[in-house]
XYZ file of C-alpha atoms in Angstrom:
580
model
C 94.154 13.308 109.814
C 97.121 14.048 108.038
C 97.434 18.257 107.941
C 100.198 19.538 105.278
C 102.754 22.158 106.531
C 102.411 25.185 104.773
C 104.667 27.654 106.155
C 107.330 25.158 105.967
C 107.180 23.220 103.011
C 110.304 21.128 103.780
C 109.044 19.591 106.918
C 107.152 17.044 104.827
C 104.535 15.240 105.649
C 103.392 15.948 108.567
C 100.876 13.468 111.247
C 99.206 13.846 114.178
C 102.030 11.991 116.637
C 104.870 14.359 114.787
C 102.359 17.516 115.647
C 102.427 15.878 119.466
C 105.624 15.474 119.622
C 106.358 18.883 118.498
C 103.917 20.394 120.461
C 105.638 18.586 124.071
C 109.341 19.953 122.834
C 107.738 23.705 123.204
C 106.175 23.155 126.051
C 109.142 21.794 127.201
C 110.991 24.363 126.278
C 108.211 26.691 127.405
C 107.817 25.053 130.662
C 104.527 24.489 130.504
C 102.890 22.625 133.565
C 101.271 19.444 133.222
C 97.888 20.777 133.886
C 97.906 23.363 131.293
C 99.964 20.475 129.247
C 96.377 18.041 129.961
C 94.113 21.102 129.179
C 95.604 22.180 126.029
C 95.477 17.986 125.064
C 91.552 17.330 125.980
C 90.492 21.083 124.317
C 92.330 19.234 120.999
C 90.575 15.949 121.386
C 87.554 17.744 121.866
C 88.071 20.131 118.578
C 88.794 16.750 116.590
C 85.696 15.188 117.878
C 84.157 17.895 117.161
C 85.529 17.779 113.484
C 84.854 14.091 113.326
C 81.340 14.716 114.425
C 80.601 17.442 111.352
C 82.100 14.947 108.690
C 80.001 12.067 110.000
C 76.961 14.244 110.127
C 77.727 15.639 106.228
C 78.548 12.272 105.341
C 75.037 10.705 106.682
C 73.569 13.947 105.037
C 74.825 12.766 101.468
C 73.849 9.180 102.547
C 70.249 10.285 102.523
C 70.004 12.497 99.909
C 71.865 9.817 97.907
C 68.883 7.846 98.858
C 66.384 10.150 97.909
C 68.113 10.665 94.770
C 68.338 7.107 94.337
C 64.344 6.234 95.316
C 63.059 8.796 93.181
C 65.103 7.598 90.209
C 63.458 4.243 90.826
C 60.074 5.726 90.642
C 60.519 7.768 87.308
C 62.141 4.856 86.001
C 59.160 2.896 86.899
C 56.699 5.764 86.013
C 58.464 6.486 82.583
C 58.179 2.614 82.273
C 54.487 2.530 82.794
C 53.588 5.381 80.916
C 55.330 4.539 77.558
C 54.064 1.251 78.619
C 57.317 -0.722 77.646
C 57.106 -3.606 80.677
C 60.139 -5.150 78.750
C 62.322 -2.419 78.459
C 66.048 -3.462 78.219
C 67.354 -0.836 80.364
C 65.580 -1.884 83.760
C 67.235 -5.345 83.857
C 70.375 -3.809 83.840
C 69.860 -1.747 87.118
C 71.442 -3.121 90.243
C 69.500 -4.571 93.213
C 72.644 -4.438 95.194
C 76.025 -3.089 95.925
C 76.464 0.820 97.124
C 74.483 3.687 96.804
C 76.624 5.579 94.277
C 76.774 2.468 91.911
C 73.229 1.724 92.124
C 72.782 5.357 90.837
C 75.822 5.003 88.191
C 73.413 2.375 86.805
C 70.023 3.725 86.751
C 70.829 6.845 85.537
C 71.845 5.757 81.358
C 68.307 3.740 81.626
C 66.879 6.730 83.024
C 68.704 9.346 80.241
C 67.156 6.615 77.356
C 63.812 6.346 78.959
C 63.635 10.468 79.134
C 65.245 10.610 75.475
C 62.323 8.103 74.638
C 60.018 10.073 76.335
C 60.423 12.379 74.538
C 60.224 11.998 71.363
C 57.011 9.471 72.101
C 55.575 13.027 73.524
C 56.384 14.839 70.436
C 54.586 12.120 68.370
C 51.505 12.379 70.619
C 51.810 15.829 69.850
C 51.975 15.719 66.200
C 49.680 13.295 66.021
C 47.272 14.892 67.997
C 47.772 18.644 66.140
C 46.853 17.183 63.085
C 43.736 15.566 64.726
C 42.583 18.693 66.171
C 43.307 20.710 62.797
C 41.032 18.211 60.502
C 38.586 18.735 63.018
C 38.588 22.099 63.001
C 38.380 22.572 59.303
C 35.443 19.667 59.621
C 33.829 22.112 62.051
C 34.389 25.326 60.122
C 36.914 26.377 63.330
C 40.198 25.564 62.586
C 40.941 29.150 62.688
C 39.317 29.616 65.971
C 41.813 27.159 67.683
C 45.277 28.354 68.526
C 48.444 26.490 70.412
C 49.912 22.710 70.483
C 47.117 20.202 72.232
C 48.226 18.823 75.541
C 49.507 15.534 76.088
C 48.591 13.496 78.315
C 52.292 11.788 79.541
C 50.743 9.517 82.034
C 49.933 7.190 79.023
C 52.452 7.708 76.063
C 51.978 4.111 74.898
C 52.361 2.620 71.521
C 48.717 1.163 71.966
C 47.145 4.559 72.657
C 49.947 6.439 70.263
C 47.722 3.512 67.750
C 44.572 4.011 68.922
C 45.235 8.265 67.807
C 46.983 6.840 64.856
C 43.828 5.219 63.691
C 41.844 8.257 64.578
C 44.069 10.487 62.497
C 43.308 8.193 59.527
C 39.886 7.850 59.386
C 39.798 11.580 59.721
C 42.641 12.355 57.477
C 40.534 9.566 54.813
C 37.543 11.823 55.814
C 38.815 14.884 54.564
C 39.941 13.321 51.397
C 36.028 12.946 50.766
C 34.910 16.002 51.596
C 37.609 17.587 49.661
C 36.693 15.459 46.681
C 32.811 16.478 46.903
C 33.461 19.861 47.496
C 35.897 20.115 44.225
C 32.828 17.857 42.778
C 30.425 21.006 43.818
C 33.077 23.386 42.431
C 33.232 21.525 39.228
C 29.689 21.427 38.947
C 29.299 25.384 40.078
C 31.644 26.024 37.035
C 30.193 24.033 34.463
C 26.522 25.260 35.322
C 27.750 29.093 35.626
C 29.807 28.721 32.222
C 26.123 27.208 30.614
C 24.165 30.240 32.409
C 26.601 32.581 31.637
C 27.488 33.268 35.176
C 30.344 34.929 36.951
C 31.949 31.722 38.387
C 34.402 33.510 40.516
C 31.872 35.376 42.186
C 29.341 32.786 42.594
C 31.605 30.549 44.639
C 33.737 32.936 46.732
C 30.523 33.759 47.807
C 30.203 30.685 49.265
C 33.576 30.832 51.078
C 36.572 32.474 49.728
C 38.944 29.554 50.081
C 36.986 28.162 46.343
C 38.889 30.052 44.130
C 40.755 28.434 41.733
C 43.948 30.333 42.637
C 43.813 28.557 46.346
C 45.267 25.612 46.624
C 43.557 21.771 47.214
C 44.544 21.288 50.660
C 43.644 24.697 51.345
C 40.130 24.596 50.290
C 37.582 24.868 52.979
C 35.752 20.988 53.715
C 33.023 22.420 56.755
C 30.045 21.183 56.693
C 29.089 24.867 56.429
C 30.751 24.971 53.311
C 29.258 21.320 51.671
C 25.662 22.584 52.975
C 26.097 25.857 50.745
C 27.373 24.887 48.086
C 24.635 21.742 47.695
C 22.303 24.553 47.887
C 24.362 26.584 45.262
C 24.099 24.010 43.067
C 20.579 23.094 43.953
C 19.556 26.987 43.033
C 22.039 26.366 39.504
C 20.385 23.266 38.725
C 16.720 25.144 38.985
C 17.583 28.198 37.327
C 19.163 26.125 34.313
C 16.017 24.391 34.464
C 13.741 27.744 34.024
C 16.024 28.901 31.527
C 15.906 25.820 29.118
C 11.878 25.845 29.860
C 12.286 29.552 28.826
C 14.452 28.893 25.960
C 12.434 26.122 24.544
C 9.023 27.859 24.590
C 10.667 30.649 22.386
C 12.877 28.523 19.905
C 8.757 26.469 19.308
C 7.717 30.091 18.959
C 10.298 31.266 16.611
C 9.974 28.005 14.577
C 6.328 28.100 14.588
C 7.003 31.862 13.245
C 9.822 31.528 11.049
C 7.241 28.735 9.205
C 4.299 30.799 9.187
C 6.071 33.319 6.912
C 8.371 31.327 5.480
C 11.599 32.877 6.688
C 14.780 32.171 4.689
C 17.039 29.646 6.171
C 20.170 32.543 6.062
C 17.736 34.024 8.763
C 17.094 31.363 10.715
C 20.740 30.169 11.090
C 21.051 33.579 13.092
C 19.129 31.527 16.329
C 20.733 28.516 15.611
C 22.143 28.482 19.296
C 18.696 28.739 20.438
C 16.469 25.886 18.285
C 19.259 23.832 18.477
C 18.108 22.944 22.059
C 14.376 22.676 21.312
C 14.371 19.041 22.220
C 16.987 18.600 24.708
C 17.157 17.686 27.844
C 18.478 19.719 31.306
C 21.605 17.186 31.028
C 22.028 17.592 27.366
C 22.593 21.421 27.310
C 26.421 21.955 28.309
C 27.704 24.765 26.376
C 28.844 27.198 27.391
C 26.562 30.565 27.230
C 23.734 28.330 25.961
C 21.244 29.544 28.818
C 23.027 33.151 29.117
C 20.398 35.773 30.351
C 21.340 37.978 27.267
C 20.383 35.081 24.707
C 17.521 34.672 26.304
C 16.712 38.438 25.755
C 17.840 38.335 22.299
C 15.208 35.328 21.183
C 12.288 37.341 23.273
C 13.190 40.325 21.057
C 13.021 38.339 17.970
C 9.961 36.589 18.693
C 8.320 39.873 19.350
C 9.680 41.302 16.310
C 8.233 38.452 14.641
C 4.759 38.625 16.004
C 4.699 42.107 14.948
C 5.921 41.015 11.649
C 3.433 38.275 11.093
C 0.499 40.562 10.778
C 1.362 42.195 7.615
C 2.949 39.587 6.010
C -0.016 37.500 6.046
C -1.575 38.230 3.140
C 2.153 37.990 1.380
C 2.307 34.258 2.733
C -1.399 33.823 1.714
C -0.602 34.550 -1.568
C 2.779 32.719 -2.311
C 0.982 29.743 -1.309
C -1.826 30.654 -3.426
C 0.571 30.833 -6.491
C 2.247 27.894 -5.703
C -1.077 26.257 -5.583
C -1.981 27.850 -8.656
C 1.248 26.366 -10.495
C 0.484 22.962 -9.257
C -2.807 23.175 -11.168
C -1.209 24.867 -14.119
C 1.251 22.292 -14.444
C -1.157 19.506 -14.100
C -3.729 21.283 -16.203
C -6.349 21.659 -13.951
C -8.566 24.652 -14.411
C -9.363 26.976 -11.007
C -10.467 30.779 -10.893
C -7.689 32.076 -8.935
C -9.331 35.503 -8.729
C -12.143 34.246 -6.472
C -9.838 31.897 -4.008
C -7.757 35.522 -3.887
C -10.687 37.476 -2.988
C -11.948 34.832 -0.467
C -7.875 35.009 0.981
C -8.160 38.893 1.434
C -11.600 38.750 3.155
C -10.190 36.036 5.798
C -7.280 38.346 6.310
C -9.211 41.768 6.717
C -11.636 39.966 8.837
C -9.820 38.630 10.954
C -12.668 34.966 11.214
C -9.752 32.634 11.157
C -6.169 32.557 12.771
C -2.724 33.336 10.665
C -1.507 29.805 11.431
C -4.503 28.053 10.726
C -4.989 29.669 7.379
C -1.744 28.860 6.173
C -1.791 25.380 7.778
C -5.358 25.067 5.333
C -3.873 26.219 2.472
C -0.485 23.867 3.049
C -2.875 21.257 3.278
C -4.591 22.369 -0.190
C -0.966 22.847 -1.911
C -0.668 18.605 -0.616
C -3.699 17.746 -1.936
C -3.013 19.510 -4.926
C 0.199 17.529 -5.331
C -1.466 14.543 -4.540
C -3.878 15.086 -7.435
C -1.167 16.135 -9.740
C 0.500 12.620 -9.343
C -2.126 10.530 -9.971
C -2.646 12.584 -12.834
C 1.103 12.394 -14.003
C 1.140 9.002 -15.946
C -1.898 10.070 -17.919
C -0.154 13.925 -18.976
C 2.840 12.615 -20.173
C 0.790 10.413 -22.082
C -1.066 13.068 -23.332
C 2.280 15.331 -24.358
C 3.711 11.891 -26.203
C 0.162 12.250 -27.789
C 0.206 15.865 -29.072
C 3.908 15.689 -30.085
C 3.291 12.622 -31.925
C 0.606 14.952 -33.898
C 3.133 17.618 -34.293
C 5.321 15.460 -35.860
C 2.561 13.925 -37.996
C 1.788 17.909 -39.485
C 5.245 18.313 -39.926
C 5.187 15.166 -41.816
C 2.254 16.297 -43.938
C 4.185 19.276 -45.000
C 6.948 17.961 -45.800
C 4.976 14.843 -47.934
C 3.010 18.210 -49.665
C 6.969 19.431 -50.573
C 7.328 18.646 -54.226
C 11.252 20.031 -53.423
C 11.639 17.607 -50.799
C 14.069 15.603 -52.667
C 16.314 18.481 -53.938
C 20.099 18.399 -52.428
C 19.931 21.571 -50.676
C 21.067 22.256 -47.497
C 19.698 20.061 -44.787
C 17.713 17.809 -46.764
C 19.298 14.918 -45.333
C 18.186 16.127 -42.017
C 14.407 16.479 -42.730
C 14.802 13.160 -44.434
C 15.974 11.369 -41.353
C 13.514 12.964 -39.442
C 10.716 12.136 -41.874
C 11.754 8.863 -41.660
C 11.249 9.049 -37.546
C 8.060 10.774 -37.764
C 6.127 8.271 -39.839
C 7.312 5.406 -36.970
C 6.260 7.911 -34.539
C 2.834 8.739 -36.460
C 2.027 5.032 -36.655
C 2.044 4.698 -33.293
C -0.753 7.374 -32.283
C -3.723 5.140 -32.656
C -2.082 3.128 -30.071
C -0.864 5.848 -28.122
C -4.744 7.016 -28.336
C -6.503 3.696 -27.527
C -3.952 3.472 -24.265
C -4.810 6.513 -23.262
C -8.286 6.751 -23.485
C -8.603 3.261 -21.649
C -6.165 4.943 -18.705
C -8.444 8.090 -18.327
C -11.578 5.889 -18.152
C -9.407 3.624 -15.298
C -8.730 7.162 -13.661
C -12.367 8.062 -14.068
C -13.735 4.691 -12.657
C -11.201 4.906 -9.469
C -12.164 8.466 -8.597
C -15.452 8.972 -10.027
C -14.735 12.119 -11.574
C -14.034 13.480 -15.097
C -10.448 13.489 -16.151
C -10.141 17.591 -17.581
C -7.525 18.924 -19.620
C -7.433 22.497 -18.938
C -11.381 22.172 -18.205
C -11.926 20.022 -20.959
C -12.712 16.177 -20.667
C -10.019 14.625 -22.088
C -12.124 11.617 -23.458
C -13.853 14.346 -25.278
C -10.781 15.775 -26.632
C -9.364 11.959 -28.036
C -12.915 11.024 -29.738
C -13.385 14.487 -31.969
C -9.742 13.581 -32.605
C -9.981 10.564 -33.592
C -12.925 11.408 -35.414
C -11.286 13.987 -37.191
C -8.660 11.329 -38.008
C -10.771 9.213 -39.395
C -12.024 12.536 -42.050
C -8.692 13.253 -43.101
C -7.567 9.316 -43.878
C -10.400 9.475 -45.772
C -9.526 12.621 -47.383
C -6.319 11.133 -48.182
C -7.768 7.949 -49.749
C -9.825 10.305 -52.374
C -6.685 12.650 -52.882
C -4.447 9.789 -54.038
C -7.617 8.052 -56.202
C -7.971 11.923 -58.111
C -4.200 11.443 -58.592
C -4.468 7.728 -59.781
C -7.210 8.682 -62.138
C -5.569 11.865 -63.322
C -1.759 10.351 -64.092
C -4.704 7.119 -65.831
C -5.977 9.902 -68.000
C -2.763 11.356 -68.813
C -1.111 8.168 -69.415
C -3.625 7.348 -72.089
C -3.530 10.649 -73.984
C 0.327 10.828 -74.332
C 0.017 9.006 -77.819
C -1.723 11.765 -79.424
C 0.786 14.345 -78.349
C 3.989 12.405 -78.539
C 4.902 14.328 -81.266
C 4.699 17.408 -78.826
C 7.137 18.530 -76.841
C 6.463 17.317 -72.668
C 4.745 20.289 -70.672
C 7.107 22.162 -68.437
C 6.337 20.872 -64.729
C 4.083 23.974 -63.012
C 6.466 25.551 -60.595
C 5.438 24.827 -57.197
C 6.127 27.477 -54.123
C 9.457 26.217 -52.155
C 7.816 26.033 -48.823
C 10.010 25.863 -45.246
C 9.688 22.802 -44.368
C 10.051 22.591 -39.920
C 7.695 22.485 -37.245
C 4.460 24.091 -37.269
C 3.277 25.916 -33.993
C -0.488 27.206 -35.351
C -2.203 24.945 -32.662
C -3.085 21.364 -31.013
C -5.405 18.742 -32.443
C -7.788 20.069 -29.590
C -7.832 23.202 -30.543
C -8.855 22.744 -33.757
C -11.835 21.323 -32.854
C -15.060 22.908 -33.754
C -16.322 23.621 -29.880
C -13.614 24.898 -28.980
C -14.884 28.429 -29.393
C -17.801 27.600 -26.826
C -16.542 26.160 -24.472
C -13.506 28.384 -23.927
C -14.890 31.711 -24.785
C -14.700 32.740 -21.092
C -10.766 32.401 -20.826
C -8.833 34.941 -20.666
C -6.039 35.739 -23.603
C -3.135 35.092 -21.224
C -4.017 31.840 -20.102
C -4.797 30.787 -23.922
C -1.868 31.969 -24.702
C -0.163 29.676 -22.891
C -2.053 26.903 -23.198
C -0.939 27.278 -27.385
C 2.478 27.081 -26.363
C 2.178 23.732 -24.023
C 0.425 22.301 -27.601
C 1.726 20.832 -30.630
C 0.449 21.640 -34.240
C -2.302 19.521 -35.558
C -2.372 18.465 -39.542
C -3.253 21.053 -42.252
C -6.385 19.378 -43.574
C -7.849 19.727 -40.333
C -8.730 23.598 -41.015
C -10.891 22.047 -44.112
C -13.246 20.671 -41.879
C -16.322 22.797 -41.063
C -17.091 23.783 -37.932
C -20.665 22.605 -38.709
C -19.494 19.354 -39.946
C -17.584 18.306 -37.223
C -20.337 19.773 -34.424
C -22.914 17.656 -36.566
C -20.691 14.571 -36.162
C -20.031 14.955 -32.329
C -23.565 15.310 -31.067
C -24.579 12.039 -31.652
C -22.035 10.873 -29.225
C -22.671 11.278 -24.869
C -19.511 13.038 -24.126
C -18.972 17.077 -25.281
C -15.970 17.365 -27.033
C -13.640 20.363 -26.315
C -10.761 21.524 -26.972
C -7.937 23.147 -24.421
């Protein structure tokens, strides 16, 4: 071994045989003996051997811990191998079989650094993989909170086949979730919508099922358990039942309240008020979605009405009773039927203060009186108007008398024209009457045939009524034919003695009274008749009264006709002749 000189640098290199040699000049000098000389030479070989021996011992040392190092880096490569399960991984075939220790370990140890780096990050997908596993099941569970740090992973098998296999896992769970959340916002959706129709505090109602439901949290966060599905199906169960009482409720009082407000007849302005509560009368638990349509408080409101009303229907009774009574009265008025609305009154308020029949049902009778009643006016409605062409026909036909008996007729004053042009209508109109008479007698005897029953004008039978007038028809043609014959035989008589007093001068024409000539209202051809008097001696002035004003005015020559006269020419006849 070469040993450098270090107290005296300029020596040089120095070896072993220069050392030797140095060593045998001072003994030399010294005088050593040849025995010390040999002592002093084995006591050196033996420190060198001894030196020798130390560095071949470290040396075999670092052999075998090189071989350690080198056998165990074999068996992590081949466990890292095996447990990311890469058999074909690039960096074992590179690894030498042979050659020395050192460079066996120079190159396993990059495979080994890529297989660790590998490791590593297969690990940390394991690991993410496997968090996210354990988190969905947690929140499936309801105990996601419950669970705290990283899963373990299990590095003997960090394979792409099992990294897969929780891959897939993760999926279906992760696809899982995605349909929970989606029911559970379903449930929340449907929570809202039936709390907005009740008139519920949404909020409440669901963060009482778990506080993650409020629509401040967000999606992801919402809770999926099955805790959380099971409640709020039965949330929405309980909804769906109490929506169902409450339209049940709700319909039972918007029948009442109809069933009331037509019972007394209450004004629509009134009824709009509850709108919001008939308009569901009908519907179904689907069809009712607005919201505040089932709140509590409306509810209230229409049971507070509906008592109101049944405490209101009581005394308003008799006021219904008697609207409909009028009604029915003007039904017969207008269609000239006669009634005694003071008994059907009397017979109303003894119902009432008895209390024999129900509110409803008396009204219901009488609404089915006031259709009859209508029913009876319209078959009777062809055969009035008839009757009203019939007595204004007469009307004009007095008028027309009048103005015929107007010796000024002709003058040109001030709206002569006028009454001309109507004359000149009235005597088409007159004409027609004894057809307008024959038509309608031979309707009212149809009408009597189909029904069985008299046809009465105001209580009088109408056939009645159109024989006396045409009888009385007949009188006055009659008394017109002997009028104009005592004119004929007058202007005859006249005619012949103008000779003698030509030489006088012509008579001055007798001034005749300017009368009015226009319509006459002093009564109906009817009402002229000579029964009239009996058989309407029990009506009462009012209802006369207006009977005259319905009528037209019947000729002037009727009131020359005796009452005798005309009773002696009616009795011969089966009918009895009245007027209205």
């Amino acid at each position: 071994m070469a040993v450098m000189d270090a107290q005296n640098p300029l020596l040089g290199e120095t070896t072993c045989g220069t050392l030797l040699q140095k060593l045998q000049e001072i003994w030399d000098e010294v005088g050593e003996s040849d025995e010390e000389r040999d002592k002093m030479l084995l006591q050196i070989e033996q420190e060198c051997l001894d030196v020798y021996k130390r560095k071949v011992e470290q040396a075999a040392k670092s052999r075998a811990e090189l071989l350690v190092t080198l056998s165990d880096a074999k068996l992590e490569l081949s466990t890292l191998v095996s447990a990311l399960g890469d058999k074909s991984f690039l960096g074992v075939d590179t690894v030498k079989a042979s050659g020395t220790i050192k460079e066996q370990l120079a190159a396993i140890a990059p495979a080994l650094e890529q297989l660790w780096k590998q490791k590593e990050e297969r690990v940390k997908e394991f690991s993410d993989v496997q968090s996210q596993i354990q988190k969905i099941c947690g929140e499936i569970t309801g105990s996601a909170n419950e669970q705290a740090g990283a899963p373990a992973v299990d590095e003997s098998d960090l394979s792409l086949k099992k990294l897969n296999e929780y891959q897939v896992k993760l999926q279906e769970l992760q696809k899982e979730k995605s349909d929970r959340l989606h029911k559970v916002l379903e449930f929340v959706s449907t929570v809202h919508d039936l709390c907005a129709v009740l008139g519920m505090d949404f909020f409440s109602t669901v963060t009482e099922v778990h506080p993650s439901l409020d629509d401040k949290t967000c999606v992801q966060s919402k809770s999926i358990s099955n805790d959380t599905l099971l409640r709020l199906a039965e949330t929405v169960s309980a909804l769906h039942e109490d929506k169902k009482q409450r339209i049940h409720k709700l319909q039972e009082l918007a029948t009442k309240l109809t069933d009331l407000w037509n019972l007394m007849d209450t004004p629509e302005e009134e009824r709009r008020l509850f709108d919001h509560v008939t308009c569901n009368i009908s519907a179904s638990v689907d069809e009712v979605d607005v919201p505040g349509a089932l709140a509590l408080d409306l509810i209230e409101q229409a049971e507070v009405e509906v008592e109101r009303l049944d405490q209101l229907k009581s005394s308003r009774m008799k006021e219904l009773a008697f609207k409909r009574q009028v009604e029915l009265e003007e039904i017969f008025a207008h269609a000239h039927i006669e009634i005694d609305p003071e008994a059907a009154r009397e017979k109303i308020m003894a119902l009432i203060d008895t209390g024999n029949v129900e509110p409803a049902e008396l009204l219901a009778d009488m609404d089915n009186q006031i259709t009859k009643a209508k029913e009876e006016a319209l078959s009777r409605k062809e055969i009035l108007d008839r009757v009203e062409k019939w007595m204004s026909a007469c009307e004009e036909e007095s008028w027309l008398d009048d103005y015929n008996r107007d010796d000024n007729r002709y003058n040109a004053s001030r709206g002569a024209h006028l009454n001309l042009k109507r004359a000149e209508k009235a005597r088409i109109l007159v004409n027609k009457i004894p057809g307008m008479v024959d038509t309608l007698v031979a309707k009212t005897r149809a009408w009597e045939e189909d029904r069985g029953i008299s046809f009465k004008y105001d209580g009088i039978p109408l056939l009645a009524m159109l024989d006396e007038y045409a009888m009385l028809r007949q009188e006055r043609e009659e008394e017109k034919r002997r009028l104009r014959d005592q004119k004929k035989f007058g202007e005859q008589q006249n005619t012949e003695q103008e000779p003698i007093f030509s030489s006088r001068s012509t008579p001055a024409r007798p001034a005749s009274t300017k009368k009015v000539v226009g319509p006459r209202t002093n009564g109906t051809p009817g009402r002229r008749l000579s029964l009239s008097a009996s058989q309407n001696g029990s009506r009462s002035a009012a209802k006369e009264g207006k009977r005259d004003s319905m009528r037209v005015a019947a000729p002037t020559n009727f009131v020359a006709i005796s009452k005798e006269d005309a009773a002696s020419h009616v009795s011969g006849t089966d009918r009895s002749p009245a007027s209205p």
